[in-house]
């Protein structure tokens, strides 16, 4: 799963064009939104599209669990792993 977390971090940095942020700056368990990495709702949309393209994960704007899935790198990795199984 460490490889998957690394891929997610790279995807976050590249798709959101986070200049000056390195993968080692992102702590797996830290929140991605508000505190932590400080992403916002526009970032969430862009990240959702990037994750859907890269990992083939189905996401829906109506899904109440999206906030939970996007909480951290750990949460995204768990969701992608669960979705792929």
PDB file of C-alpha atoms in Angstrom:
ATOM      1  CA  UNK A   1       0.000   0.000   0.000  1.00  0.00           C
ATOM      2  CA  UNK A   2       2.994   2.324   0.439  1.00  0.00           C
ATOM      3  CA  UNK A   3       3.402   2.445  -3.345  1.00  0.00           C
ATOM      4  CA  UNK A   4      -0.261   3.394  -3.718  1.00  0.00           C
ATOM      5  CA  UNK A   5       0.092   6.166  -1.122  1.00  0.00           C
ATOM      6  CA  UNK A   6       3.133   7.494  -2.975  1.00  0.00           C
ATOM      7  CA  UNK A   7       1.133   7.511  -6.233  1.00  0.00           C
ATOM      8  CA  UNK A   8      -1.726   9.371  -4.523  1.00  0.00           C
ATOM      9  CA  UNK A   9       0.649  12.002  -3.149  1.00  0.00           C
ATOM     10  CA  UNK A  10       2.224  12.500  -6.575  1.00  0.00           C
ATOM     11  CA  UNK A  11      -1.235  12.765  -8.113  1.00  0.00           C
ATOM     12  CA  UNK A  12      -2.303  15.379  -5.557  1.00  0.00           C
ATOM     13  CA  UNK A  13       0.797  17.480  -6.185  1.00  0.00           C
ATOM     14  CA  UNK A  14       0.693  17.198  -9.984  1.00  0.00           C
ATOM     15  CA  UNK A  15      -3.049  17.491 -10.603  1.00  0.00           C
ATOM     16  CA  UNK A  16      -3.430  20.445  -8.237  1.00  0.00           C
ATOM     17  CA  UNK A  17      -0.131  22.038  -9.289  1.00  0.00           C
ATOM     18  CA  UNK A  18       1.071  22.412  -5.696  1.00  0.00           C
ATOM     19  CA  UNK A  19       4.364  24.159  -6.353  1.00  0.00           C
ATOM     20  CA  UNK A  20       6.901  23.713  -3.596  1.00  0.00           C
ATOM     21  CA  UNK A  21       5.136  20.700  -2.054  1.00  0.00           C
ATOM     22  CA  UNK A  22       7.018  17.387  -2.075  1.00  0.00           C
ATOM     23  CA  UNK A  23       5.570  13.943  -1.441  1.00  0.00           C
ATOM     24  CA  UNK A  24       7.465  13.727   1.845  1.00  0.00           C
ATOM     25  CA  UNK A  25       5.709  16.942   2.977  1.00  0.00           C
ATOM     26  CA  UNK A  26       2.342  15.142   2.921  1.00  0.00           C
ATOM     27  CA  UNK A  27       1.707  13.020   6.017  1.00  0.00           C
ATOM     28  CA  UNK A  28      -0.488  10.004   5.201  1.00  0.00           C
ATOM     29  CA  UNK A  29      -2.847  10.531   8.129  1.00  0.00           C
ATOM     30  CA  UNK A  30      -3.080  14.350   8.001  1.00  0.00           C
ATOM     31  CA  UNK A  31      -6.287  15.959   6.731  1.00  0.00           C
ATOM     32  CA  UNK A  32      -6.214  17.020   3.090  1.00  0.00           C
ATOM     33  CA  UNK A  33      -8.821  19.750   3.500  1.00  0.00           C
ATOM     34  CA  UNK A  34      -8.888  22.851   5.697  1.00  0.00           C
ATOM     35  CA  UNK A  35      -6.139  22.146   8.211  1.00  0.00           C
ATOM     36  CA  UNK A  36      -3.402  19.822   7.056  1.00  0.00           C
ATOM     37  CA  UNK A  37      -2.762  20.332   3.350  1.00  0.00           C
ATOM     38  CA  UNK A  38      -5.421  23.050   3.194  1.00  0.00           C
ATOM     39  CA  UNK A  39      -7.266  21.984   0.052  1.00  0.00           C
ATOM     40  CA  UNK A  40     -10.666  23.484  -0.807  1.00  0.00           C
ATOM     41  CA  UNK A  41     -13.822  22.365  -2.659  1.00  0.00           C
ATOM     42  CA  UNK A  42     -12.408  23.242  -6.107  1.00  0.00           C
ATOM     43  CA  UNK A  43      -9.345  21.132  -5.298  1.00  0.00           C
ATOM     44  CA  UNK A  44     -11.680  18.297  -4.301  1.00  0.00           C
ATOM     45  CA  UNK A  45     -13.345  18.354  -7.720  1.00  0.00           C
ATOM     46  CA  UNK A  46     -10.027  18.393  -9.568  1.00  0.00           C
ATOM     47  CA  UNK A  47      -8.605  15.659  -7.366  1.00  0.00           C
ATOM     48  CA  UNK A  48     -11.730  13.534  -7.811  1.00  0.00           C
ATOM     49  CA  UNK A  49     -11.401  13.721 -11.597  1.00  0.00           C
ATOM     50  CA  UNK A  50      -7.688  12.868 -11.440  1.00  0.00           C
ATOM     51  CA  UNK A  51      -8.311   9.876  -9.151  1.00  0.00           C
ATOM     52  CA  UNK A  52     -11.106   8.630 -11.374  1.00  0.00           C
ATOM     53  CA  UNK A  53      -8.839   8.801 -14.443  1.00  0.00           C
ATOM     54  CA  UNK A  54      -5.759   7.251 -12.843  1.00  0.00           C
ATOM     55  CA  UNK A  55      -7.313   4.523 -10.717  1.00  0.00           C
ATOM     56  CA  UNK A  56     -10.666   3.915 -12.424  1.00  0.00           C
ATOM     57  CA  UNK A  57     -12.507   4.569  -9.172  1.00  0.00           C
ATOM     58  CA  UNK A  58     -16.144   5.564  -9.505  1.00  0.00           C
ATOM     59  CA  UNK A  59     -17.025   8.689  -7.578  1.00  0.00           C
ATOM     60  CA  UNK A  60     -20.382  10.379  -7.309  1.00  0.00           C
ATOM     61  CA  UNK A  61     -21.131  13.905  -6.117  1.00  0.00           C
ATOM     62  CA  UNK A  62     -24.198  12.514  -4.326  1.00  0.00           C
ATOM     63  CA  UNK A  63     -22.189  10.003  -2.290  1.00  0.00           C
ATOM     64  CA  UNK A  64     -22.252  11.078   1.349  1.00  0.00           C
ATOM     65  CA  UNK A  65     -19.087   9.038   2.023  1.00  0.00           C
ATOM     66  CA  UNK A  66     -16.913  11.173  -0.284  1.00  0.00           C
ATOM     67  CA  UNK A  67     -15.844  13.403   2.595  1.00  0.00           C
ATOM     68  CA  UNK A  68     -14.693  10.311   4.499  1.00  0.00           C
ATOM     69  CA  UNK A  69     -12.861   8.889   1.447  1.00  0.00           C
ATOM     70  CA  UNK A  70     -11.055  12.177   0.790  1.00  0.00           C
ATOM     71  CA  UNK A  71     -10.124  12.824   4.429  1.00  0.00           C
ATOM     72  CA  UNK A  72      -6.453  11.837   4.054  1.00  0.00           C
ATOM     73  CA  UNK A  73      -4.010   9.915   1.904  1.00  0.00           C
ATOM     74  CA  UNK A  74      -4.639   6.904   4.171  1.00  0.00           C
ATOM     75  CA  UNK A  75      -8.399   7.145   3.555  1.00  0.00           C
ATOM     76  CA  UNK A  76      -7.981   7.506  -0.209  1.00  0.00           C
ATOM     77  CA  UNK A  77      -5.618   4.526  -0.351  1.00  0.00           C
ATOM     78  CA  UNK A  78      -8.055   2.388   1.644  1.00  0.00           C
ATOM     79  CA  UNK A  79     -10.952   3.398  -0.613  1.00  0.00           C
ATOM     80  CA  UNK A  80      -9.035   2.717  -3.832  1.00  0.00           C
ATOM     81  CA  UNK A  81      -7.838  -0.642  -2.483  1.00  0.00           C
ATOM     82  CA  UNK A  82     -11.378  -1.597  -1.434  1.00  0.00           C
ATOM     83  CA  UNK A  83     -12.831  -0.465  -4.762  1.00  0.00           C
ATOM     84  CA  UNK A  84     -10.295  -2.490  -6.755  1.00  0.00           C
ATOM     85  CA  UNK A  85     -10.904  -5.725  -4.770  1.00  0.00           C
TER      86      UNK A  85
END
